[in-house]
PDB file of C-alpha atoms in Angstrom:
ATOM      1  CA  MET A   1       8.960   5.271 -24.837  1.00 95.00           C
ATOM      2  CA  LEU A   2       8.542   2.740 -22.689  1.00 98.00           C
ATOM      3  CA  VAL A   3       5.239   2.806 -20.371  1.00 98.00           C
ATOM      4  CA  LEU A   4       3.930   0.343 -16.863  1.00 98.00           C
ATOM      5  CA  GLY A   5       1.130  -0.037 -17.185  1.00 98.00           C
ATOM      6  CA  VAL A   6      -0.366  -1.562 -13.958  1.00 98.00           C
ATOM      7  CA  ASP A   7      -3.547  -3.135 -12.498  1.00 97.00           C
ATOM      8  CA  PRO A   8      -2.812  -3.323  -8.636  1.00 97.00           C
ATOM      9  CA  GLY A   9      -4.224  -6.639  -6.897  1.00 95.00           C
ATOM     10  CA  LEU A  10      -3.710  -8.824  -3.671  1.00 96.00           C
ATOM     11  CA  THR A  11      -4.619 -12.113  -5.505  1.00 95.00           C
ATOM     12  CA  ARG A  12      -3.469 -10.419  -8.920  1.00 96.00           C
ATOM     13  CA  CYS A  13      -1.540  -7.767 -10.087  1.00 97.00           C
ATOM     14  CA  GLY A  14      -1.681  -7.084 -13.944  1.00 97.00           C
ATOM     15  CA  TYR A  15       0.645  -4.874 -15.691  1.00 98.00           C
ATOM     16  CA  CYS A  16       1.794  -4.263 -19.557  1.00 98.00           C
ATOM     17  CA  CYS A  17       4.866  -2.531 -20.396  1.00 98.00           C
ATOM     18  CA  VAL A  18       3.969  -0.201 -23.821  1.00 98.00           C
ATOM     19  CA  GLU A  19       6.254   0.990 -25.879  1.00 97.00           C
ATOM     20  CA  GLU A  20       5.303   3.958 -27.665  1.00 96.00           C
ATOM     21  CA  ARG A  21       7.360   4.110 -31.632  1.00 94.00           C
ATOM     22  CA  GLY A  22       7.410   6.662 -34.040  1.00 90.00           C
ATOM     23  CA  GLY A  23       3.907   6.781 -32.663  1.00 88.00           C
ATOM     24  CA  VAL A  24       2.872   2.842 -33.654  1.00 94.00           C
ATOM     25  CA  GLN A  25       2.594   1.179 -30.140  1.00 96.00           C
ATOM     26  CA  SER A  26       3.254  -1.919 -29.482  1.00 96.00           C
ATOM     27  CA  ALA A  27       3.509  -3.850 -26.187  1.00 97.00           C
ATOM     28  CA  LEU A  28       7.217  -5.301 -24.723  1.00 96.00           C
ATOM     29  CA  ALA A  29       6.134  -7.828 -22.447  1.00 96.00           C
ATOM     30  CA  ALA A  30       2.623  -8.742 -20.051  1.00 97.00           C
ATOM     31  CA  GLY A  31       1.839 -10.473 -17.409  1.00 97.00           C
ATOM     32  CA  VAL A  32      -0.251 -10.352 -14.673  1.00 97.00           C
ATOM     33  CA  VAL A  33       2.066 -11.459 -10.641  1.00 97.00           C
ATOM     34  CA  ARG A  34      -0.084 -13.807  -9.033  1.00 97.00           C
ATOM     35  CA  THR A  35       0.085 -14.069  -5.380  1.00 97.00           C
ATOM     36  CA  SER A  36      -0.951 -16.908  -2.995  1.00 97.00           C
ATOM     37  CA  PRO A  37      -4.964 -17.211  -0.735  1.00 96.00           C
ATOM     38  CA  SER A  38      -3.500 -18.956   1.594  1.00 97.00           C
ATOM     39  CA  ASP A  39      -0.488 -16.768   2.527  1.00 97.00           C
ATOM     40  CA  ALA A  40      -0.662 -14.018   4.640  1.00 97.00           C
ATOM     41  CA  PRO A  41      -1.411 -10.239   3.295  1.00 97.00           C
ATOM     42  CA  PRO A  42       2.368  -8.873   4.379  1.00 98.00           C
ATOM     43  CA  ASP A  43       3.327 -12.100   2.320  1.00 98.00           C
ATOM     44  CA  ARG A  44       1.102 -11.740  -0.071  1.00 98.00           C
ATOM     45  CA  LEU A  45       2.181  -7.889  -0.530  1.00 98.00           C
ATOM     46  CA  ALA A  46       6.625  -7.756  -0.131  1.00 98.00           C
ATOM     47  CA  GLU A  47       5.851 -10.574  -2.890  1.00 98.00           C
ATOM     48  CA  ILE A  48       3.972  -8.016  -4.889  1.00 98.00           C
ATOM     49  CA  GLN A  49       6.534  -5.489  -3.785  1.00 98.00           C
ATOM     50  CA  LYS A  50       9.743  -7.539  -5.100  1.00 98.00           C
ATOM     51  CA  GLU A  51       8.291  -8.908  -8.735  1.00 97.00           C
ATOM     52  CA  VAL A  52       7.348  -5.182  -9.518  1.00 97.00           C
ATOM     53  CA  SER A  53      11.087  -4.078  -8.779  1.00 97.00           C
ATOM     54  CA  SER A  54      12.397  -7.076 -10.786  1.00 98.00           C
ATOM     55  CA  LEU A  55       9.559  -6.378 -13.257  1.00 97.00           C
ATOM     56  CA  ILE A  56      11.026  -2.480 -13.661  1.00 98.00           C
ATOM     57  CA  GLU A  57      14.916  -3.064 -13.046  1.00 97.00           C
ATOM     58  CA  GLU A  58      14.457  -5.652 -16.287  1.00 97.00           C
ATOM     59  CA  LEU A  59      12.388  -4.162 -18.581  1.00 97.00           C
ATOM     60  CA  ARG A  60      13.758  -0.258 -17.448  1.00 97.00           C
ATOM     61  CA  PRO A  61      10.497   1.748 -18.034  1.00 98.00           C
ATOM     62  CA  ASN A  62      10.003   5.872 -18.823  1.00 98.00           C
ATOM     63  CA  ALA A  63       7.118   5.583 -16.555  1.00 98.00           C
ATOM     64  CA  VAL A  64       4.714   3.764 -14.086  1.00 98.00           C
ATOM     65  CA  ALA A  65       0.714   3.656 -14.797  1.00 98.00           C
ATOM     66  CA  VAL A  66      -1.483   2.718 -12.207  1.00 98.00           C
ATOM     67  CA  GLU A  67      -5.210   2.220 -12.629  1.00 95.00           C
ATOM     68  CA  ARG A  68      -6.885   4.184  -9.049  1.00 91.00           C
ATOM     69  CA  LEU A  69      -8.838   2.901  -6.857  1.00 86.00           C
ATOM     70  CA  ILE A  70     -12.551   4.025  -7.125  1.00 79.00           C
ATOM     71  CA  PHE A  71     -14.470   3.345  -4.081  1.00 70.00           C
ATOM     72  CA  GLY A  72     -17.494   0.318  -4.936  1.00 66.00           C
ATOM     73  CA  ALA A  73     -19.519  -2.072  -2.561  1.00 55.00           C
ATOM     74  CA  ASN A  74     -16.875  -3.873  -1.133  1.00 70.00           C
ATOM     75  CA  ALA A  75     -14.609  -1.985   1.307  1.00 72.00           C
ATOM     76  CA  ARG A  76     -13.053  -5.073   2.228  1.00 72.00           C
ATOM     77  CA  THR A  77     -10.968  -5.763  -0.852  1.00 82.00           C
ATOM     78  CA  ALA A  78     -10.971  -2.214  -1.888  1.00 88.00           C
ATOM     79  CA  ILE A  79      -8.152  -2.334   1.267  1.00 90.00           C
ATOM     80  CA  ARG A  80      -5.854  -4.707  -0.081  1.00 93.00           C
ATOM     81  CA  VAL A  81      -6.080  -3.239  -4.091  1.00 94.00           C
ATOM     82  CA  ALA A  82      -4.787   0.113  -2.093  1.00 94.00           C
ATOM     83  CA  GLN A  83      -1.739  -1.875  -0.170  1.00 96.00           C
ATOM     84  CA  ALA A  84      -1.311  -3.326  -3.390  1.00 97.00           C
ATOM     85  CA  ALA A  85      -1.251  -0.133  -5.676  1.00 97.00           C
ATOM     86  CA  GLY A  86       0.634   1.729  -2.125  1.00 98.00           C
ATOM     87  CA  VAL A  87       3.711  -1.156  -2.495  1.00 98.00           C
ATOM     88  CA  VAL A  88       3.556  -0.897  -6.104  1.00 98.00           C
ATOM     89  CA  MET A  89       4.298   3.163  -6.766  1.00 98.00           C
ATOM     90  CA  ALA A  90       6.777   3.556  -3.863  1.00 98.00           C
ATOM     91  CA  GLU A  91       8.387   0.298  -6.182  1.00 98.00           C
ATOM     92  CA  ALA A  92       8.112   2.706  -8.496  1.00 98.00           C
ATOM     93  CA  ALA A  93       9.520   6.118  -7.213  1.00 98.00           C
ATOM     94  CA  LYS A  94      12.127   4.208  -5.302  1.00 97.00           C
ATOM     95  CA  ALA A  95      13.673   2.737  -8.302  1.00 97.00           C
ATOM     96  CA  GLY A  96      13.673   6.616  -9.653  1.00 97.00           C
ATOM     97  CA  VAL A  97      10.640   5.838 -12.548  1.00 98.00           C
ATOM     98  CA  MET A  98       8.203   8.660 -12.505  1.00 97.00           C
ATOM     99  CA  VAL A  99       4.890   7.294 -11.632  1.00 98.00           C
ATOM    100  CA  ARG A 100       0.951   8.179 -12.522  1.00 97.00           C
ATOM    101  CA  GLU A 101      -2.796   7.522 -11.313  1.00 97.00           C
ATOM    102  CA  PHE A 102      -5.648   7.303 -13.580  1.00 97.00           C
ATOM    103  CA  PRO A 103      -8.973   6.982 -12.487  1.00 94.00           C
ATOM    104  CA  PRO A 104     -11.068   4.370 -14.510  1.00 94.00           C
ATOM    105  CA  SER A 105     -13.466   6.803 -16.114  1.00 95.00           C
ATOM    106  CA  GLU A 106     -10.087   8.484 -18.015  1.00 96.00           C
ATOM    107  CA  ILE A 107      -8.601   5.647 -19.140  1.00 97.00           C
ATOM    108  CA  LYS A 108     -11.606   4.428 -20.481  1.00 96.00           C
ATOM    109  CA  LEU A 109     -11.793   8.291 -22.746  1.00 95.00           C
ATOM    110  CA  ALA A 110      -8.216   8.644 -23.166  1.00 95.00           C
ATOM    111  CA  VAL A 111      -8.672   4.556 -25.294  1.00 94.00           C
ATOM    112  CA  CYS A 112     -12.956   4.308 -25.850  1.00 94.00           C
ATOM    113  CA  GLY A 113     -13.257   7.884 -26.163  1.00 92.00           C
ATOM    114  CA  TYR A 114     -16.236   7.653 -23.311  1.00 91.00           C
ATOM    115  CA  GLY A 115     -15.962   7.714 -19.965  1.00 92.00           C
ATOM    116  CA  ARG A 116     -18.495   4.982 -18.848  1.00 92.00           C
ATOM    117  CA  ALA A 117     -17.416   2.228 -21.280  1.00 92.00           C
ATOM    118  CA  ASP A 118     -17.718  -1.169 -20.925  1.00 92.00           C
ATOM    119  CA  LYS A 119     -15.239  -3.427 -20.688  1.00 91.00           C
ATOM    120  CA  GLN A 120     -15.270  -5.805 -23.915  1.00 93.00           C
ATOM    121  CA  GLN A 121     -15.041  -2.515 -25.436  1.00 94.00           C
ATOM    122  CA  VAL A 122     -11.641  -1.291 -23.191  1.00 95.00           C
ATOM    123  CA  THR A 123     -10.389  -5.176 -24.520  1.00 95.00           C
ATOM    124  CA  ARG A 124     -11.077  -4.208 -28.665  1.00 95.00           C
ATOM    125  CA  MET A 125      -9.759  -0.842 -28.318  1.00 95.00           C
ATOM    126  CA  VAL A 126      -6.952  -2.408 -26.778  1.00 96.00           C
ATOM    127  CA  GLN A 127      -6.201  -4.408 -29.059  1.00 96.00           C
ATOM    128  CA  SER A 128      -6.454  -2.611 -31.939  1.00 94.00           C
ATOM    129  CA  LEU A 129      -4.218   0.034 -30.262  1.00 95.00           C
ATOM    130  CA  LEU A 130      -1.843  -1.678 -29.931  1.00 96.00           C
ATOM    131  CA  GLY A 131      -2.206  -3.995 -33.176  1.00 93.00           C
ATOM    132  CA  LEU A 132      -3.004  -7.437 -31.973  1.00 95.00           C
ATOM    133  CA  THR A 133      -4.408 -10.325 -33.675  1.00 94.00           C
ATOM    134  CA  GLN A 134      -6.032 -11.097 -30.024  1.00 95.00           C
ATOM    135  CA  PRO A 135      -7.743 -10.044 -26.763  1.00 95.00           C
ATOM    136  CA  LEU A 136      -4.868  -9.026 -24.311  1.00 95.00           C
ATOM    137  CA  ARG A 137      -5.779 -12.236 -21.618  1.00 94.00           C
ATOM    138  CA  PRO A 138      -7.131 -12.259 -18.509  1.00 94.00           C
ATOM    139  CA  PRO A 139      -8.730  -8.400 -18.221  1.00 94.00           C
ATOM    140  CA  ASP A 140      -5.799  -8.048 -15.579  1.00 95.00           C
ATOM    141  CA  VAL A 141      -3.744  -7.728 -18.770  1.00 97.00           C
ATOM    142  CA  SER A 142      -5.556  -6.125 -21.221  1.00 97.00           C
ATOM    143  CA  ASP A 143      -6.169  -3.523 -18.210  1.00 97.00           C
ATOM    144  CA  ALA A 144      -3.076  -2.723 -17.019  1.00 98.00           C
ATOM    145  CA  ALA A 145      -2.787  -1.818 -21.244  1.00 98.00           C
ATOM    146  CA  ALA A 146      -5.124   0.622 -21.210  1.00 98.00           C
ATOM    147  CA  VAL A 147      -3.412   2.473 -18.556  1.00 98.00           C
ATOM    148  CA  ALA A 148      -0.566   2.402 -20.072  1.00 98.00           C
ATOM    149  CA  LEU A 149      -2.266   3.700 -23.366  1.00 97.00           C
ATOM    150  CA  CYS A 150      -3.428   6.734 -20.945  1.00 97.00           C
ATOM    151  CA  TYR A 151      -0.463   7.293 -19.964  1.00 97.00           C
ATOM    152  CA  LEU A 152       0.908   8.032 -23.320  1.00 97.00           C
ATOM    153  CA  ALA A 153      -1.948   9.252 -25.004  1.00 95.00           C
ATOM    154  CA  HIS A 154      -2.369  12.630 -21.563  1.00 93.00           C
ATOM    155  CA  SER A 155       2.503  13.150 -22.512  1.00 91.00           C
ATOM    156  CA  ARG A 156       1.426  13.750 -25.755  1.00 82.00           C
ATOM    157  CA  SER A 157      -1.559  16.006 -25.001  1.00 78.00           C
ATOM    158  CA  THR A 158       1.257  16.873 -22.578  1.00 72.00           C
ATOM    159  CA  PRO A 159       4.090  17.078 -23.941  1.00 59.00           C
ATOM    160  CA  ALA A 160       6.143  17.889 -20.560  1.00 56.00           C
ATOM    161  CA  ALA A 161       4.260  14.671 -19.078  1.00 48.00           C
ATOM    162  CA  ALA A 162       6.615  12.542 -21.372  1.00 45.00           C
ATOM    163  CA  ARG A 163       9.643  13.756 -20.173  1.00 44.00           C
TER     164      ARG A 163
ATOM    165  CA  MET B   1       9.845  -9.665  22.746  1.00 95.00           C
ATOM    166  CA  LEU B   2      10.058  -6.057  21.026  1.00 98.00           C
ATOM    167  CA  VAL B   3       7.053  -4.711  19.308  1.00 98.00           C
ATOM    168  CA  LEU B   4       7.087  -2.329  16.500  1.00 98.00           C
ATOM    169  CA  GLY B   5       3.228  -0.472  16.230  1.00 98.00           C
ATOM    170  CA  VAL B   6       2.489   1.274  13.582  1.00 98.00           C
ATOM    171  CA  ASP B   7      -0.345   3.171  12.927  1.00 97.00           C
ATOM    172  CA  PRO B   8      -0.517   3.894   9.514  1.00 97.00           C
ATOM    173  CA  GLY B   9      -1.266   7.305   7.044  1.00 95.00           C
ATOM    174  CA  LEU B  10       0.990   8.789   4.382  1.00 96.00           C
ATOM    175  CA  THR B  11       0.822  11.850   5.823  1.00 95.00           C
ATOM    176  CA  ARG B  12       1.506  10.924   9.968  1.00 96.00           C
ATOM    177  CA  CYS B  13       3.000   7.509  10.225  1.00 97.00           C
ATOM    178  CA  GLY B  14       3.424   7.405  14.028  1.00 97.00           C
ATOM    179  CA  TYR B  15       5.496   4.169  15.947  1.00 98.00           C
ATOM    180  CA  CYS B  16       6.225   3.367  18.353  1.00 98.00           C
ATOM    181  CA  CYS B  17       8.084   0.227  19.402  1.00 98.00           C
ATOM    182  CA  VAL B  18       8.048  -1.920  22.687  1.00 98.00           C
ATOM    183  CA  GLU B  19       9.918  -4.183  24.563  1.00 97.00           C
ATOM    184  CA  GLU B  20       8.034  -6.302  26.840  1.00 96.00           C
ATOM    185  CA  ARG B  21      10.468  -7.814  29.794  1.00 94.00           C
ATOM    186  CA  GLY B  22       9.912  -9.744  33.278  1.00 90.00           C
ATOM    187  CA  GLY B  23       6.315  -8.614  32.169  1.00 88.00           C
ATOM    188  CA  VAL B  24       7.253  -5.223  31.949  1.00 94.00           C
ATOM    189  CA  GLN B  25       6.335  -3.009  29.271  1.00 96.00           C
ATOM    190  CA  SER B  26       8.225   0.289  28.377  1.00 96.00           C
ATOM    191  CA  ALA B  27       7.901   2.030  25.438  1.00 97.00           C
ATOM    192  CA  LEU B  28      12.133   1.843  23.707  1.00 96.00           C
ATOM    193  CA  ALA B  29      12.160   4.591  20.289  1.00 96.00           C
ATOM    194  CA  ALA B  30       9.029   6.182  19.188  1.00 97.00           C
ATOM    195  CA  GLY B  31       8.254   9.035  16.125  1.00 97.00           C
ATOM    196  CA  VAL B  32       6.250   9.822  13.527  1.00 97.00           C
ATOM    197  CA  VAL B  33       7.003   9.291  10.088  1.00 97.00           C
ATOM    198  CA  ARG B  34       6.320  12.865   7.648  1.00 97.00           C
ATOM    199  CA  THR B  35       5.717  13.402   4.565  1.00 97.00           C
ATOM    200  CA  SER B  36       5.337  16.341   2.856  1.00 97.00           C
ATOM    201  CA  PRO B  37       2.375  16.484   1.217  1.00 96.00           C
ATOM    202  CA  SER B  38       3.384  18.876  -1.515  1.00 97.00           C
ATOM    203  CA  ASP B  39       4.881  15.503  -2.755  1.00 97.00           C
ATOM    204  CA  ALA B  40       3.730  13.304  -4.948  1.00 97.00           C
ATOM    205  CA  PRO B  41       2.186  10.475  -2.993  1.00 97.00           C
ATOM    206  CA  PRO B  42       4.165   7.470  -4.955  1.00 98.00           C
ATOM    207  CA  ASP B  43       7.851   9.560  -3.617  1.00 98.00           C
ATOM    208  CA  ARG B  44       5.601   9.802  -0.499  1.00 98.00           C
ATOM    209  CA  LEU B  45       5.384   6.586  -0.332  1.00 98.00           C
ATOM    210  CA  ALA B  46       8.742   5.503  -1.311  1.00 98.00           C
ATOM    211  CA  GLU B  47       9.583   7.836   1.971  1.00 98.00           C
ATOM    212  CA  ILE B  48       7.864   5.730   4.327  1.00 98.00           C
ATOM    213  CA  GLN B  49       8.877   2.189   2.595  1.00 98.00           C
ATOM    214  CA  LYS B  50      12.753   3.722   3.410  1.00 98.00           C
ATOM    215  CA  GLU B  51      11.474   5.336   7.048  1.00 97.00           C
ATOM    216  CA  VAL B  52      10.301   1.902   7.414  1.00 97.00           C
ATOM    217  CA  SER B  53      13.181  -0.243   6.388  1.00 97.00           C
ATOM    218  CA  SER B  54      15.815   2.353   8.740  1.00 98.00           C
ATOM    219  CA  LEU B  55      12.821   1.178  11.216  1.00 97.00           C
ATOM    220  CA  ILE B  56      13.033  -3.057  11.060  1.00 98.00           C
ATOM    221  CA  GLU B  57      17.164  -2.738  11.029  1.00 97.00           C
ATOM    222  CA  GLU B  58      17.651  -0.382  13.622  1.00 97.00           C
ATOM    223  CA  LEU B  59      15.216  -1.501  16.707  1.00 97.00           C
ATOM    224  CA  ARG B  60      15.049  -5.648  14.547  1.00 97.00           C
ATOM    225  CA  PRO B  61      12.090  -6.533  16.936  1.00 98.00           C
ATOM    226  CA  ASN B  62      10.171  -9.918  17.004  1.00 98.00           C
ATOM    227  CA  ALA B  63       6.788  -8.703  15.277  1.00 98.00           C
ATOM    228  CA  VAL B  64       5.596  -5.615  14.164  1.00 98.00           C
ATOM    229  CA  ALA B  65       1.676  -4.778  14.672  1.00 98.00           C
ATOM    230  CA  VAL B  66      -0.363  -2.902  12.114  1.00 98.00           C
ATOM    231  CA  GLU B  67      -3.506  -0.765  12.788  1.00 95.00           C
ATOM    232  CA  ARG B  68      -6.188  -2.388  10.519  1.00 91.00           C
ATOM    233  CA  LEU B  69      -8.588   0.712   8.748  1.00 86.00           C
ATOM    234  CA  ILE B  70     -11.866   0.615   8.418  1.00 79.00           C
ATOM    235  CA  PHE B  71     -14.039   2.619   6.812  1.00 70.00           C
ATOM    236  CA  GLY B  72     -15.282   5.766   8.133  1.00 66.00           C
ATOM    237  CA  ALA B  73     -16.117   8.647   5.698  1.00 55.00           C
ATOM    238  CA  ASN B  74     -13.663  10.353   3.871  1.00 70.00           C
ATOM    239  CA  ALA B  75     -12.798   6.900   1.211  1.00 72.00           C
ATOM    240  CA  ARG B  76      -9.476   8.826  -0.605  1.00 72.00           C
ATOM    241  CA  THR B  77      -7.950   9.862   2.517  1.00 82.00           C
ATOM    242  CA  ALA B  78      -8.633   6.241   3.268  1.00 88.00           C
ATOM    243  CA  ILE B  79      -6.788   4.876  -0.084  1.00 90.00           C
ATOM    244  CA  ARG B  80      -3.694   6.667   1.179  1.00 93.00           C
ATOM    245  CA  VAL B  81      -3.332   5.652   4.467  1.00 94.00           C
ATOM    246  CA  ALA B  82      -4.198   2.272   3.088  1.00 94.00           C
ATOM    247  CA  GLN B  83      -1.605   2.745   0.313  1.00 96.00           C
ATOM    248  CA  ALA B  84       0.988   3.543   3.170  1.00 97.00           C
ATOM    249  CA  ALA B  85      -0.173   0.903   5.818  1.00 97.00           C
ATOM    250  CA  GLY B  86       0.293  -1.660   2.219  1.00 98.00           C
ATOM    251  CA  VAL B  87       4.019   0.101   2.269  1.00 98.00           C
ATOM    252  CA  VAL B  88       4.599  -0.599   5.576  1.00 98.00           C
ATOM    253  CA  MET B  89       3.635  -4.445   5.908  1.00 98.00           C
ATOM    254  CA  ALA B  90       5.309  -5.747   2.412  1.00 98.00           C
ATOM    255  CA  GLU B  91       8.257  -3.315   3.739  1.00 98.00           C
ATOM    256  CA  ALA B  92       8.452  -5.716   7.290  1.00 98.00           C
ATOM    257  CA  ALA B  93       6.925  -8.681   5.367  1.00 98.00           C
ATOM    258  CA  LYS B  94      10.003  -8.229   3.182  1.00 97.00           C
ATOM    259  CA  ALA B  95      12.760  -8.198   6.873  1.00 97.00           C
ATOM    260  CA  GLY B  96      11.526 -11.337   8.042  1.00 97.00           C
ATOM    261  CA  VAL B  97       8.952  -9.734  10.575  1.00 98.00           C
ATOM    262  CA  MET B  98       6.527 -10.691  11.632  1.00 97.00           C
ATOM    263  CA  VAL B  99       3.503  -8.475  11.055  1.00 98.00           C
ATOM    264  CA  ARG B 100       0.214  -8.545  11.845  1.00 97.00           C
ATOM    265  CA  GLU B 101      -2.845  -5.985  11.487  1.00 97.00           C
ATOM    266  CA  PHE B 102      -5.786  -5.623  14.228  1.00 97.00           C
ATOM    267  CA  PRO B 103      -9.270  -3.442  14.029  1.00 94.00           C
ATOM    268  CA  PRO B 104      -9.321  -0.293  15.794  1.00 94.00           C
ATOM    269  CA  SER B 105     -12.385  -2.374  18.446  1.00 95.00           C
ATOM    270  CA  GLU B 106      -9.512  -5.231  19.615  1.00 96.00           C
ATOM    271  CA  ILE B 107      -7.055  -2.676  20.337  1.00 97.00           C
ATOM    272  CA  LYS B 108      -9.426  -0.554  22.358  1.00 96.00           C
ATOM    273  CA  LEU B 109     -10.698  -3.900  24.070  1.00 95.00           C
ATOM    274  CA  ALA B 110      -7.170  -5.445  24.576  1.00 95.00           C
ATOM    275  CA  VAL B 111      -5.579  -1.656  26.337  1.00 95.00           C
ATOM    276  CA  CYS B 112      -8.668  -0.345  27.477  1.00 94.00           C
ATOM    277  CA  GLY B 113     -11.261  -3.447  28.344  1.00 92.00           C
ATOM    278  CA  TYR B 114     -13.656  -1.958  25.934  1.00 91.00           C
ATOM    279  CA  GLY B 115     -13.624  -1.994  22.009  1.00 92.00           C
ATOM    280  CA  ARG B 116     -15.442   1.513  21.821  1.00 92.00           C
ATOM    281  CA  ALA B 117     -13.132   3.621  24.170  1.00 92.00           C
ATOM    282  CA  ASP B 118     -12.865   7.022  23.274  1.00 93.00           C
ATOM    283  CA  LYS B 119      -8.962   8.001  22.526  1.00 91.00           C
ATOM    284  CA  GLN B 120      -8.688  10.223  25.827  1.00 93.00           C
ATOM    285  CA  GLN B 121      -8.683   6.608  27.431  1.00 94.00           C
ATOM    286  CA  VAL B 122      -6.756   4.413  25.332  1.00 95.00           C
ATOM    287  CA  THR B 123      -3.798   7.899  25.620  1.00 95.00           C
ATOM    288  CA  ARG B 124      -4.921   7.272  29.344  1.00 95.00           C
ATOM    289  CA  MET B 125      -3.937   3.520  29.103  1.00 95.00           C
ATOM    290  CA  VAL B 126      -1.336   3.624  26.924  1.00 96.00           C
ATOM    291  CA  GLN B 127       0.519   5.960  29.178  1.00 96.00           C
ATOM    292  CA  SER B 128      -0.115   4.009  32.739  1.00 95.00           C
ATOM    293  CA  LEU B 129       0.723   0.581  31.205  1.00 95.00           C
ATOM    294  CA  LEU B 130       4.094   1.668  29.260  1.00 96.00           C
ATOM    295  CA  GLY B 131       4.730   3.895  32.482  1.00 94.00           C
ATOM    296  CA  LEU B 132       5.204   7.555  31.569  1.00 95.00           C
ATOM    297  CA  THR B 133       4.451   9.859  33.429  1.00 94.00           C
ATOM    298  CA  GLN B 134       3.304  12.562  30.508  1.00 95.00           C
ATOM    299  CA  PRO B 135       0.135  11.082  27.349  1.00 95.00           C
ATOM    300  CA  LEU B 136       2.739   9.931  24.688  1.00 95.00           C
ATOM    301  CA  ARG B 137       2.151  12.692  21.882  1.00 93.00           C
ATOM    302  CA  PRO B 138       1.066  13.200  19.262  1.00 94.00           C
ATOM    303  CA  PRO B 139      -1.578  11.002  19.308  1.00 94.00           C
ATOM    304  CA  ASP B 140      -0.720   8.967  16.284  1.00 95.00           C
ATOM    305  CA  VAL B 141       2.858   8.191  18.562  1.00 97.00           C
ATOM    306  CA  SER B 142       0.436   7.082  21.547  1.00 97.00           C
ATOM    307  CA  ASP B 143      -1.648   4.474  19.145  1.00 97.00           C
ATOM    308  CA  ALA B 144       1.081   3.143  17.462  1.00 98.00           C
ATOM    309  CA  ALA B 145       1.659   2.318  21.225  1.00 98.00           C
ATOM    310  CA  ALA B 146      -1.629   0.681  21.690  1.00 98.00           C
ATOM    311  CA  VAL B 147      -1.267  -1.650  18.974  1.00 98.00           C
ATOM    312  CA  ALA B 148       1.862  -3.082  19.778  1.00 98.00           C
ATOM    313  CA  LEU B 149       0.166  -3.139  23.175  1.00 97.00           C
ATOM    314  CA  CYS B 150      -2.652  -5.466  21.919  1.00 97.00           C
ATOM    315  CA  TYR B 151       0.197  -7.731  19.744  1.00 97.00           C
ATOM    316  CA  LEU B 152       1.402  -8.124  23.327  1.00 97.00           C
ATOM    317  CA  ALA B 153      -1.549  -8.843  24.475  1.00 95.00           C
ATOM    318  CA  HIS B 154      -2.588 -11.457  22.584  1.00 93.00           C
ATOM    319  CA  SER B 155       0.657 -13.330  22.262  1.00 91.00           C
ATOM    320  CA  ARG B 156       0.595 -13.298  26.304  1.00 82.00           C
ATOM    321  CA  SER B 157      -3.648 -15.395  25.748  1.00 77.00           C
ATOM    322  CA  THR B 158      -2.442 -16.956  22.329  1.00 72.00           C
ATOM    323  CA  PRO B 159       1.688 -17.816  22.677  1.00 59.00           C
ATOM    324  CA  ALA B 160       2.005 -19.182  19.844  1.00 56.00           C
ATOM    325  CA  ALA B 161       1.554 -16.094  17.940  1.00 48.00           C
ATOM    326  CA  ALA B 162       4.814 -14.850  20.230  1.00 45.00           C
ATOM    327  CA  ARG B 163       7.340 -17.544  18.628  1.00 45.00           C
TER     328      ARG B 163
END
């Protein structure tokens, strides 16, 4: 089973494609889609749409898992993150790929066993679960891997979700 | 000049295509893209993407004007509205159409001369400016027309924006 995890954002959209085979999880592809703050937001969203479309076509994941936005202090940034997430989810659904969103607390719970784990714990657990010698960098990629791992943990406990 | 105004939303996405010719503004097409609350949000976003793509292909507007979200009380609804807006803007930019966002206060100022005008005033002014015998219904369509009219008002005062 192949899950493309996405940590959405307008400036940096992290992604990590995690494969689970025979109980072993590994990262097949990872990176960051970056758009330039000097471009207009609609053009940046179109760029994300194009890149996500290419990734899905290339990697052919069984599912796309997206970190669900929780509102914090900066509403203006939050709107742009939500817009990027919307574009990612629409593109995945258009390609016929199952999409699920997970809030940060659920991702942390699945990866670290604790819904209020800090960033460092998540990074370390992602590294450990994927059997990597180095932590995934930048944090957007590690967070994207975490949401993919969360999807896989959920699909083990509810096999129907795994298709 | 042809402007497609959009009042984004996940359940109802209002649109109105306004033409300005020889100083006269008229509504060429208007309606609401509806998606079912019983479908998953990614599928609903993909539906909006598809419908907006068809509208742009059919109407060939010179610009798309989108109402910019301002955060109110309901953050959960706001996230879905922002996601829908993101999909609309990405699709328009992908089609090579100029996109502009306007906050509600600017739309009201352009249409009613007062940034804190109420919904009824906006509906009445949209009806009057478009020379309609009846107000546009539902409110999503009237709001979509208002943002298109706001774009046209701005392009008159800054001709470069009109392309």
